[in-house]
Tab-separated table of C-alpha atoms in Angstrom:
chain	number	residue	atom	x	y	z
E	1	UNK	CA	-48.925	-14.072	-48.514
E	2	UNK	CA	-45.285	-14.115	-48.725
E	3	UNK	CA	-43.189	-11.493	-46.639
E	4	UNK	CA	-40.301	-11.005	-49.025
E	5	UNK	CA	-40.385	-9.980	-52.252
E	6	UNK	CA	-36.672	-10.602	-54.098
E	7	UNK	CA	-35.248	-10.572	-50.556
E	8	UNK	CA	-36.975	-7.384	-49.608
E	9	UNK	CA	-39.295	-7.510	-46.545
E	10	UNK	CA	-42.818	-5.891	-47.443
E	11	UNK	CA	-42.996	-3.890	-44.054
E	12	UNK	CA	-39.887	-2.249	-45.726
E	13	UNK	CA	-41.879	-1.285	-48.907
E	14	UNK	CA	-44.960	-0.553	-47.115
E	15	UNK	CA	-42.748	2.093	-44.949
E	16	UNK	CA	-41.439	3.707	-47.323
E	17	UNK	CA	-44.924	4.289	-49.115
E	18	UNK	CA	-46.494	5.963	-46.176
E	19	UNK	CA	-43.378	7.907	-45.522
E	20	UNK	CA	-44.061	8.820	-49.151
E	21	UNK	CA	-47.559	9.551	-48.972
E	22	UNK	CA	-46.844	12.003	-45.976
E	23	UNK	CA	-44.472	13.685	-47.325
E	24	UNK	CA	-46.953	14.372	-50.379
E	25	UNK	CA	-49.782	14.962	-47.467
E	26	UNK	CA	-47.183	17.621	-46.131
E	27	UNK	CA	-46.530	19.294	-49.186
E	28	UNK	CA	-50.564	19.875	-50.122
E	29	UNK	CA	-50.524	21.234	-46.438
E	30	UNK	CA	-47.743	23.924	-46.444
E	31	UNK	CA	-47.412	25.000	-49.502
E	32	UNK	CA	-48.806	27.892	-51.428
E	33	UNK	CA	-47.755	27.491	-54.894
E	34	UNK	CA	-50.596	25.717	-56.800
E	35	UNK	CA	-48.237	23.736	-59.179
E	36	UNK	CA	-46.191	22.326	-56.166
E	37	UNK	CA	-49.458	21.312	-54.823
E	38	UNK	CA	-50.175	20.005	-57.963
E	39	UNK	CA	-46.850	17.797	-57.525
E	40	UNK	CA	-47.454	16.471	-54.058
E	41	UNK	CA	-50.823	15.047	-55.458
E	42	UNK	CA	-48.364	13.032	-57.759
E	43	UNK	CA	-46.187	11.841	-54.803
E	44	UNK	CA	-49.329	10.940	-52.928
E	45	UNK	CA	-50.657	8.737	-56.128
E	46	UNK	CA	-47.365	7.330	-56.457
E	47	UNK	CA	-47.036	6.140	-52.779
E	48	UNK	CA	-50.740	4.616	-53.696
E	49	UNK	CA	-48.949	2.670	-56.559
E	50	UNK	CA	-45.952	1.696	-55.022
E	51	UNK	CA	-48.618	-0.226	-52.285
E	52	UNK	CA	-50.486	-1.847	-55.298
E	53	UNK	CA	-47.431	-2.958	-56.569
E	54	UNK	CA	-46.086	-4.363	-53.439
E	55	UNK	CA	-49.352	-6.311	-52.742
E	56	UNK	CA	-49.830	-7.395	-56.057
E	57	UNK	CA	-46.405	-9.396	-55.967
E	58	UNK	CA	-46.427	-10.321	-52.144
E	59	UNK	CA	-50.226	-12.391	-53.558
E	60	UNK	CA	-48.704	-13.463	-56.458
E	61	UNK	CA	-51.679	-12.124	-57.659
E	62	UNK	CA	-51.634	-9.549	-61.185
E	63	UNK	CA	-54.465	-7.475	-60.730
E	64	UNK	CA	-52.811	-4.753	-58.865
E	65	UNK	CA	-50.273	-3.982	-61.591
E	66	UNK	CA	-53.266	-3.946	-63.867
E	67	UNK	CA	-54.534	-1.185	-61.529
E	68	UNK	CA	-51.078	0.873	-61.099
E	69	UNK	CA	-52.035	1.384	-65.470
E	70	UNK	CA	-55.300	2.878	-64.350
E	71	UNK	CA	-54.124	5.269	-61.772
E	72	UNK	CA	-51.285	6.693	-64.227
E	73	UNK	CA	-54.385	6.853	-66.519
E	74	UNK	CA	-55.665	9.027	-63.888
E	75	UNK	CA	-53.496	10.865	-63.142
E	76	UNK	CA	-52.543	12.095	-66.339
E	77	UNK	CA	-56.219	13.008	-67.096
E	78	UNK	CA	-56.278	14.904	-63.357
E	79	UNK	CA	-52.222	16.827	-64.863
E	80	UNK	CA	-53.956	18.182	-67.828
E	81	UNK	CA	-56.890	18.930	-66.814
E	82	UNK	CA	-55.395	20.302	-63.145
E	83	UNK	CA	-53.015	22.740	-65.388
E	84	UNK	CA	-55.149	23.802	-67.647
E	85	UNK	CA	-57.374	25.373	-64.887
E	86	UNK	CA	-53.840	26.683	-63.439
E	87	UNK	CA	-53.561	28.607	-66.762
E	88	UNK	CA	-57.110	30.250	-66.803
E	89	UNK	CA	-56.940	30.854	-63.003
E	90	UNK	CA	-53.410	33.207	-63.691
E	91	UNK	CA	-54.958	34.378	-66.682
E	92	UNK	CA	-57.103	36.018	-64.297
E	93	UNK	CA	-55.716	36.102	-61.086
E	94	UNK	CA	-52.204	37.189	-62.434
E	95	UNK	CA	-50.976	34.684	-59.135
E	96	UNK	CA	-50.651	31.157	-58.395
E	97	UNK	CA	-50.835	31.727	-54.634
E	98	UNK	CA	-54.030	29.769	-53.242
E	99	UNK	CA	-54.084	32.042	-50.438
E	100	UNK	CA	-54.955	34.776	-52.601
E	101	UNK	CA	-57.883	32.809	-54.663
E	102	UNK	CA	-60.510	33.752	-52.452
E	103	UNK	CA	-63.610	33.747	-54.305
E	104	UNK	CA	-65.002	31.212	-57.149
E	105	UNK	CA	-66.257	34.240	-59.303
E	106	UNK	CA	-63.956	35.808	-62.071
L	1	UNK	CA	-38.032	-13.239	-39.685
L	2	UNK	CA	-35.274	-11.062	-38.395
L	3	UNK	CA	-32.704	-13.612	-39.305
L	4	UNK	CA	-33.608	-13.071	-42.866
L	5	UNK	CA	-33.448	-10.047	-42.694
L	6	UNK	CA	-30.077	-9.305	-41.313
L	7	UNK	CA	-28.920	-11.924	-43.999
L	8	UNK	CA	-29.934	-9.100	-46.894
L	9	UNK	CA	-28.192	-6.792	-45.260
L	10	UNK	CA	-25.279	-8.901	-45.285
L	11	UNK	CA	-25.157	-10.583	-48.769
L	12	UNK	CA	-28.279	-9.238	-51.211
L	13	UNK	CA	-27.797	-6.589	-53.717
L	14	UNK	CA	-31.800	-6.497	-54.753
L	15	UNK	CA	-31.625	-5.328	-50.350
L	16	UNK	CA	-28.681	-2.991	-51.087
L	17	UNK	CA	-30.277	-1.077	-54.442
L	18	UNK	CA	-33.500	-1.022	-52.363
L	19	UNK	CA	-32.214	1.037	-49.691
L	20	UNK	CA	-30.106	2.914	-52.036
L	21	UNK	CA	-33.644	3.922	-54.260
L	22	UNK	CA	-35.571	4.179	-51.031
L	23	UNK	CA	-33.160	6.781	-49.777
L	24	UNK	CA	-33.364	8.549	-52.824
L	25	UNK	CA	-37.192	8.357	-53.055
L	26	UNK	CA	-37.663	9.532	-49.300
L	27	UNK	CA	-34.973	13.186	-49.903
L	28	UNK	CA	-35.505	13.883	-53.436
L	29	UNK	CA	-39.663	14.135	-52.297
L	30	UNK	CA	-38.507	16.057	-49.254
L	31	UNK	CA	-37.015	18.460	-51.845
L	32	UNK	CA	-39.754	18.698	-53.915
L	33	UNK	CA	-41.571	20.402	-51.293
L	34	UNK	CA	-39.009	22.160	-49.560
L	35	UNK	CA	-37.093	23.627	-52.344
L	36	UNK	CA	-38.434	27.578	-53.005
L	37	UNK	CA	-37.849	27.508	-56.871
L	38	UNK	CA	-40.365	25.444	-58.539
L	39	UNK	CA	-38.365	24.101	-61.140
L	40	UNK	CA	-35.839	22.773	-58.818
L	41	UNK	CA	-39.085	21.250	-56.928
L	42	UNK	CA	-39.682	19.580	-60.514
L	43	UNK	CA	-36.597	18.255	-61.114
L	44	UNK	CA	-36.500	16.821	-57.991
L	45	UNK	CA	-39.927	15.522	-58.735
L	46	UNK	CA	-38.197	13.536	-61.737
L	47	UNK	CA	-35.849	12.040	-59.853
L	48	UNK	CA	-38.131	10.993	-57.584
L	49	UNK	CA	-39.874	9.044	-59.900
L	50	UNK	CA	-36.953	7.513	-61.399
L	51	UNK	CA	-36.301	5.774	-58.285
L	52	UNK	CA	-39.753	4.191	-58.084
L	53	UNK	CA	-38.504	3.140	-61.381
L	54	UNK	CA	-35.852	1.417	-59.874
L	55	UNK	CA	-37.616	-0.145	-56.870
L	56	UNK	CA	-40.754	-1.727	-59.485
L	57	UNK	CA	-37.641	-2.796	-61.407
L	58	UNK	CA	-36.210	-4.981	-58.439
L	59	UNK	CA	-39.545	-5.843	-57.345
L	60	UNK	CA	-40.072	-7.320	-60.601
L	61	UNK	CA	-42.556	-5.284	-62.079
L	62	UNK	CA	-40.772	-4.356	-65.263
L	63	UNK	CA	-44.075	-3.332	-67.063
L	64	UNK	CA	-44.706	-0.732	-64.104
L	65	UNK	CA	-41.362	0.107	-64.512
L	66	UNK	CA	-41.572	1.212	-67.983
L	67	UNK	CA	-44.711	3.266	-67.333
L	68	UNK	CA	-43.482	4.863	-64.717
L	69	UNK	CA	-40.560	6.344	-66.798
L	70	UNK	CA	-42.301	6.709	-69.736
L	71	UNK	CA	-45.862	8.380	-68.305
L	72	UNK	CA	-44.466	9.924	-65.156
L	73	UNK	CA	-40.938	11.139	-65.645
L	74	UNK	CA	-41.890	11.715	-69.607
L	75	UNK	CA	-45.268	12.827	-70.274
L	76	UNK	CA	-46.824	14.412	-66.797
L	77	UNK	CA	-43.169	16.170	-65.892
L	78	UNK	CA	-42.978	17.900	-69.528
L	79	UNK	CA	-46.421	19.082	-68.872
L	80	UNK	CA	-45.440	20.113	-65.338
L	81	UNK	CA	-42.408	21.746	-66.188
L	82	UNK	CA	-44.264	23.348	-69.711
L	83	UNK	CA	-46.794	25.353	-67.400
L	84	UNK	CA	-44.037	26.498	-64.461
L	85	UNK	CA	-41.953	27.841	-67.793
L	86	UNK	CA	-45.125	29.583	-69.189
L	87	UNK	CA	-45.917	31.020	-65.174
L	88	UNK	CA	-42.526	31.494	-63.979
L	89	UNK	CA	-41.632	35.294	-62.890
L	90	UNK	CA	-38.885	34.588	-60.692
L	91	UNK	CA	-35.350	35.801	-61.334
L	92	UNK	CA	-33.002	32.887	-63.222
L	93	UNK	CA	-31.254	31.559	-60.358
L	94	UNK	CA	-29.660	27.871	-62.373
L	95	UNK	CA	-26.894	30.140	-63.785
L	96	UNK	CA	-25.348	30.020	-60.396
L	97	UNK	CA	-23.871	26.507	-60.586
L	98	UNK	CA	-21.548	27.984	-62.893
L	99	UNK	CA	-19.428	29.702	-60.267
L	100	UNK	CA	-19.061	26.442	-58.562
L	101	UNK	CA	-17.043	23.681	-61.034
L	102	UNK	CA	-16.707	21.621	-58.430
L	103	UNK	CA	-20.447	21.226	-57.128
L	104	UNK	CA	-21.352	21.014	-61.095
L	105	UNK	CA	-18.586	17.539	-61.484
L	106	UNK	CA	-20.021	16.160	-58.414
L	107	UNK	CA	-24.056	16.708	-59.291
L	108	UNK	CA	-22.862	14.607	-62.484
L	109	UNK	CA	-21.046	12.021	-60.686
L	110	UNK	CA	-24.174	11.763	-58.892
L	111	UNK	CA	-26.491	11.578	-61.767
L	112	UNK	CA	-24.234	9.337	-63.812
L	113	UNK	CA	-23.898	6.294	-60.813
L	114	UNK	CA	-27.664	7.049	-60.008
L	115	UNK	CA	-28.507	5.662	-63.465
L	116	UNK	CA	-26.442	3.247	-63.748
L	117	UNK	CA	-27.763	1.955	-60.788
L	118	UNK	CA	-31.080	2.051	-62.518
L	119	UNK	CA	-29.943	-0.037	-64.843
L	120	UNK	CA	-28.876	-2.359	-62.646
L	121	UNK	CA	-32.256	-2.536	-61.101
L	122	UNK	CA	-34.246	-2.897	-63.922
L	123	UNK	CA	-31.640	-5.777	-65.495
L	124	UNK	CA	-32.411	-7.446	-61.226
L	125	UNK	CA	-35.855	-8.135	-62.862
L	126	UNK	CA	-35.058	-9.452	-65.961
L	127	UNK	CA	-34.361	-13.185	-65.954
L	128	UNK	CA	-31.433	-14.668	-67.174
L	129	UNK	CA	-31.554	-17.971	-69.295
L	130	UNK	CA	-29.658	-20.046	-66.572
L	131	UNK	CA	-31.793	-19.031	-63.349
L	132	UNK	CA	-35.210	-18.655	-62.451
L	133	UNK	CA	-36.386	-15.381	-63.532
L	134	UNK	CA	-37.419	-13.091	-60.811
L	135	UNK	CA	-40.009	-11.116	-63.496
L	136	UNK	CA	-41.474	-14.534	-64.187
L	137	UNK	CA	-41.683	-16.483	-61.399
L	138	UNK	CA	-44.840	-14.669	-60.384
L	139	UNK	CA	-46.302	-13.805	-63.498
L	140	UNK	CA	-47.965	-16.784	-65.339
L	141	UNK	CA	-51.674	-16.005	-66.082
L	142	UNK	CA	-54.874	-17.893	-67.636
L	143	UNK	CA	-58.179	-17.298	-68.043
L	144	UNK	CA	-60.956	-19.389	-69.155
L	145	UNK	CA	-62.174	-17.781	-72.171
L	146	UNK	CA	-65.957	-19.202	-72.769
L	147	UNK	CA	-66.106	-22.611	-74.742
L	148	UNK	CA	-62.317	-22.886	-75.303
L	149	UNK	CA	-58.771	-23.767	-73.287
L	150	UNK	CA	-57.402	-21.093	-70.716
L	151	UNK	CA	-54.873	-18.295	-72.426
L	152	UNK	CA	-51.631	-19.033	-70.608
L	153	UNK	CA	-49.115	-15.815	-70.304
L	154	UNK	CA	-45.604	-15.752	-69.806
L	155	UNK	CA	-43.956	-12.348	-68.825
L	156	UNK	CA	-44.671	-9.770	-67.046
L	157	UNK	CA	-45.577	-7.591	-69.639
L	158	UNK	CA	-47.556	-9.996	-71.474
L	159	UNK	CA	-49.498	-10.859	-68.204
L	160	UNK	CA	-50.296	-7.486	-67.482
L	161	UNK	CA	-51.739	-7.136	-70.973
L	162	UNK	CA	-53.749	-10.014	-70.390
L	163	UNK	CA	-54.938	-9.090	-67.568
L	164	UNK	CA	-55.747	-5.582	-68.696
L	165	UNK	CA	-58.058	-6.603	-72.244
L	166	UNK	CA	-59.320	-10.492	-70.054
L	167	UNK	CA	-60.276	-9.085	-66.808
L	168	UNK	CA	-60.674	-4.956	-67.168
L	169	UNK	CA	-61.949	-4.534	-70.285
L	170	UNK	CA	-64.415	-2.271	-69.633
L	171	UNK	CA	-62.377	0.125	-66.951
L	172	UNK	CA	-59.870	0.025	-70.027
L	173	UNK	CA	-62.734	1.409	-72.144
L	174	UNK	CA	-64.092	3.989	-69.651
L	175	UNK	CA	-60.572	4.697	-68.984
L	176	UNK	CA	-60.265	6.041	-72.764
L	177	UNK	CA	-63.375	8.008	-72.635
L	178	UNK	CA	-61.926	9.796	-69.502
L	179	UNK	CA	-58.914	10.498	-71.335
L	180	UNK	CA	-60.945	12.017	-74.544
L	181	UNK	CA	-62.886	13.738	-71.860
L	182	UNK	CA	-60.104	15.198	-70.158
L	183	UNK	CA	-58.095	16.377	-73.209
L	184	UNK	CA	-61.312	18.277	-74.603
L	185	UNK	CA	-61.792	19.590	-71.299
L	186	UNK	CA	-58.144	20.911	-70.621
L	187	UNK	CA	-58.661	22.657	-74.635
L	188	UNK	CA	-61.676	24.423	-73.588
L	189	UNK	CA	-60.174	25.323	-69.996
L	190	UNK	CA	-56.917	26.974	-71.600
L	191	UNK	CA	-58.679	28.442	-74.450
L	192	UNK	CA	-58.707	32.113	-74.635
L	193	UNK	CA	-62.175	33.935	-74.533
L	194	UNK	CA	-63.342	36.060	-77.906
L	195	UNK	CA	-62.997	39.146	-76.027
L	196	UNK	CA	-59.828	38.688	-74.393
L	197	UNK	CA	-58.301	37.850	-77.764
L	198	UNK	CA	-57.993	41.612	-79.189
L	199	UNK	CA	-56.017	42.895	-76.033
L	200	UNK	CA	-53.643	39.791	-75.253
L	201	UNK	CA	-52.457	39.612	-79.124
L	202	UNK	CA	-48.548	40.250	-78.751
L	203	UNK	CA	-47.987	38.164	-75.110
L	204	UNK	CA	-47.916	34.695	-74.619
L	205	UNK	CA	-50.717	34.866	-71.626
């Protein structure tokens, strides 16, 4: 495995993804508003690619870019289908405050 | 190891747009879920992306790179930014910046060098005709196809391509039946119901 890709250390990269990923952990924690949740999902699955990446050139190896494609894939499938539910749940709920979504019936 | 690393501080600029796009990363995310207005939270969000961008572009990945712009900061933010527009009740509170001239020049200092800086990062990647190129080095594929010679690859792109239809074929396939899936899924989700249709006529919701 080498330690430096282009003259940057992996532990460097690797730091900054979990700093990432809890920050996106943080944001799904204390926040109400279910489209900002919505958007620290993204920061978490982008911390997750940012580690493929890494890996992928510190093994010289190119599956993990090939996987980075799948999880944008993903996680565009997971945006549209995620918002779409955000629509029908104001439709109803006239709010996109979690706290106040309570109940699963309509 | 620590040697080399106090060298990059000292003399690389891949080192020196890293921390620069790592810095970025790490306060425009703290934004996103700090900021009260959701569509500053989104823009932030954009940014954010942009400089993973720029870090898959030094790391070499310019494929990633691409995708990331293109899916990310294209495709998932207009959808993001679609729905907070179509939910938004809050008072207008952008029209503020106005009364500040000086805050306005500086945000577009700000954004100006931050993509040229991109730029620089993504051209880090791309190799140059006189030096090894730091988005090949790593990149050269083959696989045995059955009965014949091995499919070599050159470029990242290519490579990831390769990899994608040689190795993953059939994720790639169930990959675009999730997709199909999905998009008839989000239709039904954010259709309106027959009765509902009479009394919501004239408003958007």
């Amino acid at each position: 495995m080498n330690p430096i890709i282009n003259e940057i250390p992996v532990s460097y990269i690797l730091g900054l993804a979990g700093i990432l990923f809890s920050i996106g952990v943080l944001g799904v924690l204390i926040r109400r508003n279910i489209v900002i949740i919505f958007m620290s999902v993204e920061l978490i699955l982008n911390s997750v690619n940012l580690v493929f990446v890494t890996f992928s050139k510190a093994l010289s190896h190119i599956s993990g870019e090939t996987v980075v494609f799948f999880v944008m894939a993903i996680a565009a499938a997971e945006a549209a289908v995620g918002l779409a539910l955000v629509i029908a749940i104001f439709r109803h709920k006239k709010s996109t405050n979690v706290d106040e979504l309570q109940s699963m019936r309509w | 190891m620590d040697e080399i690393i106090y060298m990059n501080i000292e003399s690389s600029p891949s080192f020196l747009l890293f921390i620069f796009f790592g810095t970025v990363t790490v306060i425009t995310a703290l934004s996103v879920i700090f900021q009260k207005n959701p569509v500053v939270s989104a823009v932030s969000l954009v940014f954010t992306f942009f400089a993973l961008a720029g870090i898959y572009g030094i790391m070499g990945a310019l494929f990633i790179a691409t995708m990331q712009v293109l899916v990310y900061a294209g495709a998932i933010m207009v959808l993001v930014v679609f729905v907070l527009m179509l939910l938004s009740q809050r008072a207008e509170t952008l029209s503020r910046y106005r009364e500040y001239p000086i805050r306005l020049v500086i945000l577009s200092v700000f954004i100006f060098g931050f993509f040229f800086l991109l730029y620089s990062a993504l051209t880090t990647g791309v190799p140059h005709s006189e030096q090894t190129g730091k988005g090949y080095e790593l990149s050269q594929y083959s696989f045995p196809i059955q009965g014949t010679a091995a499919v070599n690859a050159k470029g990242n792109v290519a490579t990831v391509g390769a990899s994608t239809y040689l190795d993953y074929l059939l994720p790639f396939e169930m990959i675009s039946i999730l997709l199909l899936v999905a998009v008839l899924g989000a239709v039904i989700l954010a259709k309106k119901r027959n009765t509902e249709v009479e009394q919501t006529k004239d408003t958007i919701l």
